[in-house]
Coordinates of C-alpha atoms and ligand atoms in Angstrom, one line a residue:
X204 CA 3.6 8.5 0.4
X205 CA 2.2 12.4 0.3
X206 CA -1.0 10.4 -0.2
X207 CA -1.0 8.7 3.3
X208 CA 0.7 12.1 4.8
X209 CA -2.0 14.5 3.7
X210 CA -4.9 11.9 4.6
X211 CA -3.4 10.2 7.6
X212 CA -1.2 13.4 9.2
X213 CA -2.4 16.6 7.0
X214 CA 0.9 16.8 6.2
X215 CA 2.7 17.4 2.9
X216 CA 5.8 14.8 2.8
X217 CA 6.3 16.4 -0.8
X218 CA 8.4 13.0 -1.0
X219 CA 8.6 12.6 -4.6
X220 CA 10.7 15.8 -4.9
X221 CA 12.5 15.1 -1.9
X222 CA 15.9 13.2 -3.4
X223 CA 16.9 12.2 0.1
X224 CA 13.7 12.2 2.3
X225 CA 14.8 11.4 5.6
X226 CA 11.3 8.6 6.4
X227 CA 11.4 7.1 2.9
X228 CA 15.2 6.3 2.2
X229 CA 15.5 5.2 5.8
X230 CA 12.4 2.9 5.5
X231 CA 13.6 1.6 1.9
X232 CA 17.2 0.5 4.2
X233 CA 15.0 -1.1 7.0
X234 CA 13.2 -3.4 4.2
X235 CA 16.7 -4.3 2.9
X236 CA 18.0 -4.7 6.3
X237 CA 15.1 -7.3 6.9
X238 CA 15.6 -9.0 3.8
X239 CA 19.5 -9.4 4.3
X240 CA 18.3 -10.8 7.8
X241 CA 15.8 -13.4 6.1
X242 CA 18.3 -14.7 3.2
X243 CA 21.3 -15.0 6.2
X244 CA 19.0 -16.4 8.7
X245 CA 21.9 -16.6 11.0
X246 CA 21.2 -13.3 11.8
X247 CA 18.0 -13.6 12.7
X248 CA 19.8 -14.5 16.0
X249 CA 19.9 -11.4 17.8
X250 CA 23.2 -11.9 19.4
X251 CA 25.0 -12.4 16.6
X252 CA 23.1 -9.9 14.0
X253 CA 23.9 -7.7 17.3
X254 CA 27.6 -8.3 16.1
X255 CA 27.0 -7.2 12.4
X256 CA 27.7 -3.8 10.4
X257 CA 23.6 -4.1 10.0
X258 CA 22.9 -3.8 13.3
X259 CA 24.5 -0.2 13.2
X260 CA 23.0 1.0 10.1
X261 CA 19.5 -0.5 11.6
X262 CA 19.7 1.6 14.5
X263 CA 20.5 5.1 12.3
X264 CA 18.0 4.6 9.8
X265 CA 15.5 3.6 12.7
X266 CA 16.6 6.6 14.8
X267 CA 16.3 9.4 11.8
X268 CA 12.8 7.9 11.3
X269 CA 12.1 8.4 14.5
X270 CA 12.8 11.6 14.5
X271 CA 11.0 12.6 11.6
X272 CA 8.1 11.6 12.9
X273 CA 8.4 13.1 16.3
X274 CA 8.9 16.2 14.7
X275 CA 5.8 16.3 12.7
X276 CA 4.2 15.1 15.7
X277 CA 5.8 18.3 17.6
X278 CA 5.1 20.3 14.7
X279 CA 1.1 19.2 15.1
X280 CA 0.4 19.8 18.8
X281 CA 2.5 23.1 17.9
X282 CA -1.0 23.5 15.4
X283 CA -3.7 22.4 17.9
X284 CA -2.9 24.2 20.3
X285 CA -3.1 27.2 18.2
X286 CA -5.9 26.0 16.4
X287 CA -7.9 26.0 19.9
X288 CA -6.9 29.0 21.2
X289 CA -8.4 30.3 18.1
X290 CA -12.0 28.6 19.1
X291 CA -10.8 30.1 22.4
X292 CA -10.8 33.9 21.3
X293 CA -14.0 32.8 19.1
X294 CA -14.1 31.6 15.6
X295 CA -12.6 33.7 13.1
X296 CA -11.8 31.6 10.6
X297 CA -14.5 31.0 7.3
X298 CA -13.5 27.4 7.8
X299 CA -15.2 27.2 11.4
X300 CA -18.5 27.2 10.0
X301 CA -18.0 22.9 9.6
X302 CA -16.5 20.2 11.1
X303 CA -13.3 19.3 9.2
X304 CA -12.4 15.7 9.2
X305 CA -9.8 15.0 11.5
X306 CA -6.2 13.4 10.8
X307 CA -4.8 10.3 12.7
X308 CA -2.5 12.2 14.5
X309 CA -4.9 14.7 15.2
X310 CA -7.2 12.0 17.2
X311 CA -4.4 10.3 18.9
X312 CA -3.3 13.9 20.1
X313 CA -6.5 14.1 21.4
X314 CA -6.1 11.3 23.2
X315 CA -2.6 11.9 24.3
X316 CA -3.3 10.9 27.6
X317 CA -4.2 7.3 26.9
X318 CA -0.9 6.6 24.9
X319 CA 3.0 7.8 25.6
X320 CA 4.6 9.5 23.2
X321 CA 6.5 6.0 21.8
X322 CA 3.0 4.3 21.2
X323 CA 2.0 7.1 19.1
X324 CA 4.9 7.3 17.6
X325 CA 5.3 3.9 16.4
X326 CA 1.2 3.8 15.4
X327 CA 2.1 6.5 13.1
X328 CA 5.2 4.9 11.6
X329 CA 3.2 1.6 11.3
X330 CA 0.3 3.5 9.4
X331 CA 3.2 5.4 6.6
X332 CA 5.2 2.8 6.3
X333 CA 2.2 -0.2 5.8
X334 CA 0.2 2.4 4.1
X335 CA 2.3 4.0 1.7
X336 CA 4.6 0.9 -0.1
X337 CA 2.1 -1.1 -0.7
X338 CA 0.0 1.2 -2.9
X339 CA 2.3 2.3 -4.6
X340 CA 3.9 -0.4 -5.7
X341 CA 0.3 -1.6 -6.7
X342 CA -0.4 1.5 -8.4
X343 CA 2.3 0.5 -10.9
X344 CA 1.5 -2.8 -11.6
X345 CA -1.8 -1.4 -12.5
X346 CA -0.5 0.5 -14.7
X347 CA 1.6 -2.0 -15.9
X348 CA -0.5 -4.2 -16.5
X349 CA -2.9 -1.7 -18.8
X350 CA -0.5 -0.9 -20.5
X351 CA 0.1 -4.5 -21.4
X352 CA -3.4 -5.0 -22.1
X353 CA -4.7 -2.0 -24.3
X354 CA -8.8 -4.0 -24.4
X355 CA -8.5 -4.0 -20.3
X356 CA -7.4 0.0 -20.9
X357 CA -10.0 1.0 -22.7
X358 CA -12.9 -0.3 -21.4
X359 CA -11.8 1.3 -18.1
X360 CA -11.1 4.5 -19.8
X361 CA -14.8 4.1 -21.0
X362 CA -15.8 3.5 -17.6
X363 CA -14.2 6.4 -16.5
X364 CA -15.4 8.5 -19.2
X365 CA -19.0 7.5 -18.6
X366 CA -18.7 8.6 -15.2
X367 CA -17.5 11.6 -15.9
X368 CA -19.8 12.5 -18.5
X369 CA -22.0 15.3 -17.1
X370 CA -19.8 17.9 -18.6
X371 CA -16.3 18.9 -16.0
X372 CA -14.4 15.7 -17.1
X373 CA -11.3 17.4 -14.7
X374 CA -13.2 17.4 -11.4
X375 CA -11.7 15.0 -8.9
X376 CA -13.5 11.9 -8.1
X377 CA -16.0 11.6 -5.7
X378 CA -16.8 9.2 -3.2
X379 CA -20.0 8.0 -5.3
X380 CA -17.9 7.8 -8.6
X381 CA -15.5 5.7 -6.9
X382 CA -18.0 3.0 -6.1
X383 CA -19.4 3.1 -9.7
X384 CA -16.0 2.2 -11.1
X385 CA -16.6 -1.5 -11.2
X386 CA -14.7 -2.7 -13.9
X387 CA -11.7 -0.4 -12.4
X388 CA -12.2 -2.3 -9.3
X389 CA -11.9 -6.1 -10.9
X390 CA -8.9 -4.6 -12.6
X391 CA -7.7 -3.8 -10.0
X392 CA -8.1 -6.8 -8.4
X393 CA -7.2 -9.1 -10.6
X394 CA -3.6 -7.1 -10.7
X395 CA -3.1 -7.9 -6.7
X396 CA -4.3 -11.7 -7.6
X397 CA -1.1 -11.8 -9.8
X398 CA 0.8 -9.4 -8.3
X399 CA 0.1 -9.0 -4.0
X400 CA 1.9 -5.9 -3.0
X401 CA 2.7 -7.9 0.2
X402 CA 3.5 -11.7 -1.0
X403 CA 4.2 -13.6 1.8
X404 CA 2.8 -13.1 5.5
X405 CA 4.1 -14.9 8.7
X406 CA 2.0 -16.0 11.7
X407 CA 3.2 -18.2 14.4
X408 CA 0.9 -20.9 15.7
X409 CA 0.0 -20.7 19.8
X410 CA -1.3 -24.5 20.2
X411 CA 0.0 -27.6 18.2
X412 CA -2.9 -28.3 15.4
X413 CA -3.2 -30.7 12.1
X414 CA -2.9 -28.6 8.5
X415 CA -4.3 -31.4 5.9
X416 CA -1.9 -34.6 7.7
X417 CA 0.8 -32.7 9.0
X418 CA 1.2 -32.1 13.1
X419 CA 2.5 -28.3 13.2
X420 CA 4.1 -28.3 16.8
X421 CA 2.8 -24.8 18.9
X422 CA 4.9 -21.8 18.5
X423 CA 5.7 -23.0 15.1
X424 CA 6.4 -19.9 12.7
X425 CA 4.0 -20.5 9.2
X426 CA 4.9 -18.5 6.1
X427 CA 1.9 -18.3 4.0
X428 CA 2.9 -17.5 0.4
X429 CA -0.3 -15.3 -0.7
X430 CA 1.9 -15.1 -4.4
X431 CA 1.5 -19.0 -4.8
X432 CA -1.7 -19.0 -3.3
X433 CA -2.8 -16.9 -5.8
X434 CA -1.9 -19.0 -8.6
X435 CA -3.6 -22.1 -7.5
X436 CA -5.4 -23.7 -10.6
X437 CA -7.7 -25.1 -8.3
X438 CA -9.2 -21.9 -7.6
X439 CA -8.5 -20.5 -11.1
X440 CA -8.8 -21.5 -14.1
X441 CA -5.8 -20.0 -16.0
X442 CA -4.2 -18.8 -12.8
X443 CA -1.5 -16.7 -14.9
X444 CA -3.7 -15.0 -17.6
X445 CA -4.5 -11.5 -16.6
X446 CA -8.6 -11.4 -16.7
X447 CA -10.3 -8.9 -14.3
X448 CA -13.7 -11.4 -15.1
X449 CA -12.2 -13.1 -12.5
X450 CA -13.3 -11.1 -10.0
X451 CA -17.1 -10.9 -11.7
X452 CA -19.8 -11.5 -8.8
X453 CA -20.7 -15.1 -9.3
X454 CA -16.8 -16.4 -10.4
X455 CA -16.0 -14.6 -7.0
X456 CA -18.7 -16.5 -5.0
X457 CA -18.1 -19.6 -6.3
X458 CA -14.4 -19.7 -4.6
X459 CA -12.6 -20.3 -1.4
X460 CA -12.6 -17.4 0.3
X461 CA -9.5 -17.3 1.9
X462 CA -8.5 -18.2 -2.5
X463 CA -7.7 -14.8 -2.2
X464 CA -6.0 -12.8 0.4
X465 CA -4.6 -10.1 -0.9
X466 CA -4.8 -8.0 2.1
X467 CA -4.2 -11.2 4.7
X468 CA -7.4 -12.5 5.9
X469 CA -8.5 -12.9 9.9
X470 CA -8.0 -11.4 13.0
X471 CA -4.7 -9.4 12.0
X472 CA -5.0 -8.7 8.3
X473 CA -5.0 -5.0 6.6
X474 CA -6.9 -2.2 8.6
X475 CA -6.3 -0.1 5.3
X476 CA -7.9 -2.3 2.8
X477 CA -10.8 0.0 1.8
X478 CA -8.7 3.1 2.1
X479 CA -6.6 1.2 -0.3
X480 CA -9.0 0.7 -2.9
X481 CA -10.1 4.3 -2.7
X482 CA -6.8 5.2 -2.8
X483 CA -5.6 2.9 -6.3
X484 CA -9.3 3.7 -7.6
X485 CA -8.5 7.5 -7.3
X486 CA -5.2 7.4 -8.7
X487 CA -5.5 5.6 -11.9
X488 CA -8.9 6.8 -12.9
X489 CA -6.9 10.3 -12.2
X490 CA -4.1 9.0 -14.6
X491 CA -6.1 6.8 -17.3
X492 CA -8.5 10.2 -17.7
X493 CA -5.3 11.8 -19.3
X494 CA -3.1 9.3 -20.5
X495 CA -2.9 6.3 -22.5
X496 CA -0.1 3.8 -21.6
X497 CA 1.7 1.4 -23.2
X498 CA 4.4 -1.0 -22.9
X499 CA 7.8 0.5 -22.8
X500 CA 10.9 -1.0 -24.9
X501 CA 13.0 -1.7 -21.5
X502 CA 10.1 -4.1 -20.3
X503 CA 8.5 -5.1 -23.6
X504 CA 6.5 -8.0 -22.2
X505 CA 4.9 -8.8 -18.3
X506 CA 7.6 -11.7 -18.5
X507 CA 10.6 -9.3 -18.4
X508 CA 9.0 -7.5 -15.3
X509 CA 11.6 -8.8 -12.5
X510 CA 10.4 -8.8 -8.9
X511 CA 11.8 -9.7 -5.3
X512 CA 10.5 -9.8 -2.0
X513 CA 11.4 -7.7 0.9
X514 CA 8.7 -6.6 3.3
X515 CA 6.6 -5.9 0.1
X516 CA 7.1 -6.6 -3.9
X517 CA 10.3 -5.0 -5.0
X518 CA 11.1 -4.3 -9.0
X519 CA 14.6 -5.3 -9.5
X520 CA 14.9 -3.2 -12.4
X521 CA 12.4 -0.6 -12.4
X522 CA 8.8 -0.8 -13.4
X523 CA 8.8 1.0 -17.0
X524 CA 5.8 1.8 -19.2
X525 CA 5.6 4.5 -22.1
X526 CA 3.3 7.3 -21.0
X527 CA 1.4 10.1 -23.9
X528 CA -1.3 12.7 -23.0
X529 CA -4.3 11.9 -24.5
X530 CA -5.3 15.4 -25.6
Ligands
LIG400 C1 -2.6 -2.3 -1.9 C2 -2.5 -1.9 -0.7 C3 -2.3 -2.8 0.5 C4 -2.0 -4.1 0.6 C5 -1.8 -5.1 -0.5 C6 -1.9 -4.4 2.0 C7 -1.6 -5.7 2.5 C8 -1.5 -6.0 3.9 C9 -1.3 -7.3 4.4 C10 -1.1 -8.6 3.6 C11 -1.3 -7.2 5.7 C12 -1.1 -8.3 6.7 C13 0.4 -8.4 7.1 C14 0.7 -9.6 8.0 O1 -0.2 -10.3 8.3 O2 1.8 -9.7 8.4 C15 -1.5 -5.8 6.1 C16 -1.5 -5.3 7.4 C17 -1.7 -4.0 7.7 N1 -2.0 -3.0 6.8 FE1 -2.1 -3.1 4.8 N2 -2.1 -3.3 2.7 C18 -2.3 -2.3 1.9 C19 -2.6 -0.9 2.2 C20 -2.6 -0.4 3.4 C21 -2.9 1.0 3.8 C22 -3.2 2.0 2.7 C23 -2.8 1.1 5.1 C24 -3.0 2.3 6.0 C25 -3.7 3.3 5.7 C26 -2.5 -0.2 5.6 C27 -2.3 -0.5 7.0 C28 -2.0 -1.8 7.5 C29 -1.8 -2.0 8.9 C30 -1.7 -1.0 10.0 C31 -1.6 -3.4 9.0 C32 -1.3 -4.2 10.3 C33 -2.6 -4.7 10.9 C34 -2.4 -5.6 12.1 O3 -1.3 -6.1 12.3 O4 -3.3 -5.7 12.9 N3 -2.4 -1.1 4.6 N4 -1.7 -5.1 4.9

């Protein structure tokens, strides 16, 4: 989460110190909201989930998000405006002397008159809330699963260290070392083929059309269960056996595409998907450099990992793993 705040708003969220941080405890009771919603489909009725406790507690944790984002969007046209005054009264500032990258926010500010405050708004709580959850949670079961696997660990530690080999081993990635991590990034996807952040994705069907032999009438909702897709032994070959070769070139071209879908697929599926993998690349390369993990007593095997669904995966009882420095 301060990941997607610095890159996305230049803002620190400092989240992880935060017990109570207003956007993530108030998003973690919206996914539980939905979930209640899904398992009691009663209440996806409006009227009557209208009637429900939930529907009050939906509408507070939806309102205090709300305003946490307004104020950081406040709290940035606070900054450009002084930022341009300053280019105004000429640049005094070392930093002037290049372009620095601009935020989200700080392009939709710019174009503040082509979206009301809402739209912008809710953009922004799309892009933390889609943005942050699902890498983290993917994060972990990378490191889960290294630690579960202590070959698949060091030959990406080996990776990592080859990279890094011309002497500062603590620099921090760079954009170029990122694409040379390719074992990191079969690891890595291998993990989301057992594991998708996001297992399950709804779309509703506009015209009446034949799947295989079955009529699906028009405005039918589909659930399309990426977990189980995943695991189809038609498109591989031990489906639950953790091996990154899966993802080697040729084993990748000789598949379905749509056999994995991971970040959806089509018109409407992730916008973040390479920002993603830049993201989980950084991170763990960051973490394997110093540490070595292994598998913790209170989840001693993958099997004991227990998951659930809400929007994204959820650990029902944590996602443990024993960490040491390796110097
Ligand atoms: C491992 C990380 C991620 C996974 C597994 C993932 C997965 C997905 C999936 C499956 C969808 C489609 C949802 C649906 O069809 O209902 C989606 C949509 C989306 N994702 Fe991601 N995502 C990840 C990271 C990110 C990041 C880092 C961002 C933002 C920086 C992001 C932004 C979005 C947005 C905005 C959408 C909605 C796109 C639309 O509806 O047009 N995602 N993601």
């Amino acid at each position: 989460m301060d990941t997607i705040g610095r890159t996305a708003l230049g803002e620190e969220f400092n989240s992880q110190n935060k017990e109570n941080h207003d956007f993530r405890n108030n998003y973690e009771r919206l996914a539980e909201i939905f979930a209640y919603r899904i398992s009691n489909p009663w209440f996806l009725i409006s009227s009557l989930f209208s009637l429900s406790s939930k529907k009050h507690e939906q509408r507070n944790s939806q309102h205090l998000m709300h305003k946490f984002v307004n104020g950081v969007i406040q709290k940035k046209k606070v900054e450009t405006n002084e930022k341009a005054k300053t280019m105004i009264n000429g640049c005094r500032d070392e930093d002037c002397s290049y372009q620095k990258v601009k935020s989200l926010i700080e392009i939709l500010l710019a174009n503040e008159h082509q979206i009301s405050h809402e739209e912008m708004r809710d953009e922004l709580i799309t892009i933390i809330s889609a943005g942050h959850e699902t890498t983290a949670k993917a994060n972990s079961l990378i490191i889960f699963m290294l630690a579960h696997h202590q070959d698949v660990q060091q030959i990406v530690y080996q990776e990592i260290n080859s990279i890094f080999s011309d002497g500062n081993l603590n620099r921090p990635p760079t954009y170029e070392d990122l694409q040379k991590m390719e074992y990191l990034e079969r690891v890595i996807k291998e993990t989301m083929r057992l594991y998708p952040a996001v297992p399950l994705v709804l779309r509703q069907v506009e015209n009446e059309m034949m799947i295989g032999k079955y009529l699906i009438p028009a405005d039918t909702v589909i659930a399309i269960p990426i977990y189980c897709l995943h695991l189809n032994p038609q498109s591989y070959k031990d489906p639950e056996k953790f091996n990154p070769d899966n993802f080697l070139p040729d084993v990748c071209r000789s598949r379905h595409p749509y056999a994995y879908i991971p970040f959806s697929g089509g018109t409407r599926n992730c916008i973040g998907m390479k920002y993603a993998m830049l993201q989980m690349k950084t991170a763990i390369s960051t973490l394997v450099r110093s540490y070595r993990f292994s598998p913790s007593e209170k989840c001693p095997t993958p099997k004991e990992l227990k998951l659930s669904c809400t929007i994204a995966l959820e650990f029902i009882n944590g996602c443990y793993v024993k960490i040491e420095s390796r110097k």
